[in-house]
Amino acid sequence: MAELILFDLDGTLTDSGPGIMNCVKYAFEKMNYTDYDPAILRTFIGPPLDYRFSEVMGISGEEAKTAVATFRERYFDIGIWENSVYEGIPEILTLLKVSGKKLAVATSKPQVLADRVLERFQLAEYFDVICGSKADGKKAEKTEILKEVLKTTGFEDKKHQVVLVGDTKYDVLGAKAIGIPCVGVSYGYGTQEELKENEAVKICKTPGELVYLALDEE
């Protein structure tokens, strides 16, 4: 029975894909990286940006930091608002709060940006805790962010009462690493196949299907 429900942000609460992909493309162009399949842009939604830039471009950690800084040149004022709340999310969050659940956000997005997005879209009021990565890159790993949320909420020793809701394998694997289940949402940017392969305990095709979390169903 879940008493604390953690939510990923990008691809789970909001459809941030257009802004992220446009800013990755901007960074590629500024860094003269032009030989890529446009489909690769979608893979930047979810994982820490520096890791993904390093993997895709074959660059060092320091160069990846430059890529992230270039990405943010456009993201802070433009890309961040090429974004929208998924239909049905406010209603589900309201229902979960009314049913007595504690809610938290656990995202690899920098804390300052997560706060801006949630405030702008009037979602911050639903959450007891909002935890993102630091601007210096610390706590970027999903597992570290999840651990921080459990510590802050007092659920470190009550993991059996916690569940994460996320859209990619990074969410499932991060949750598994610290011993909590992950409900996958296939309306985001991961695939149903990857969520199944990495053992999401349940897969919801729409935000409305998350209603079962308010009913304490397995």
PDB file of C-alpha atoms in Angstrom, residues 15-26 45 71 74-76 78-84 109 189:
ATOM      1  CA  ASP A  15       5.234  17.133 -21.838  1.00  0.00           C
ATOM      2  CA  SER A  16       8.552  18.938 -21.899  1.00  0.00           C
ATOM      3  CA  GLY A  17       9.833  17.162 -24.997  1.00  0.00           C
ATOM      4  CA  PRO A  18       9.530  19.989 -27.540  1.00  0.00           C
ATOM      5  CA  GLY A  19      11.592  22.412 -25.472  1.00  0.00           C
ATOM      6  CA  ILE A  20      14.269  19.885 -24.547  1.00  0.00           C
ATOM      7  CA  MET A  21      14.664  18.626 -28.117  1.00  0.00           C
ATOM      8  CA  ASN A  22      14.826  22.145 -29.543  1.00  0.00           C
ATOM      9  CA  CYS A  23      17.539  23.075 -27.058  1.00  0.00           C
ATOM     10  CA  VAL A  24      19.570  19.921 -27.717  1.00  0.00           C
ATOM     11  CA  LYS A  25      19.417  20.749 -31.417  1.00  0.00           C
ATOM     12  CA  TYR A  26      20.565  24.295 -30.591  1.00  0.00           C
ATOM     13  CA  ILE A  45      14.311  13.538 -22.320  1.00  0.00           C
ATOM     14  CA  PHE A  71      21.737  23.865 -24.061  1.00  0.00           C
ATOM     15  CA  ARG A  74      18.223  28.656 -24.934  1.00  0.00           C
ATOM     16  CA  TYR A  75      16.428  26.587 -22.318  1.00  0.00           C
ATOM     17  CA  PHE A  76      16.245  29.036 -19.401  1.00  0.00           C
ATOM     18  CA  ILE A  78      12.615  29.793 -24.187  1.00  0.00           C
ATOM     19  CA  GLY A  79      12.809  26.008 -24.075  1.00  0.00           C
ATOM     20  CA  ILE A  80      11.516  25.664 -20.546  1.00  0.00           C
ATOM     21  CA  TRP A  81       8.126  27.021 -21.660  1.00  0.00           C
ATOM     22  CA  GLU A  82       7.873  24.876 -24.797  1.00  0.00           C
ATOM     23  CA  ASN A  83       6.090  22.586 -22.412  1.00  0.00           C
ATOM     24  CA  SER A  84       2.602  21.656 -21.201  1.00  0.00           C
ATOM     25  CA  LYS A 109      16.143  18.345 -13.788  1.00  0.00           C
ATOM     26  CA  TYR A 189       9.086   9.410 -23.596  1.00  0.00           C
TER      27      TYR A 189
END
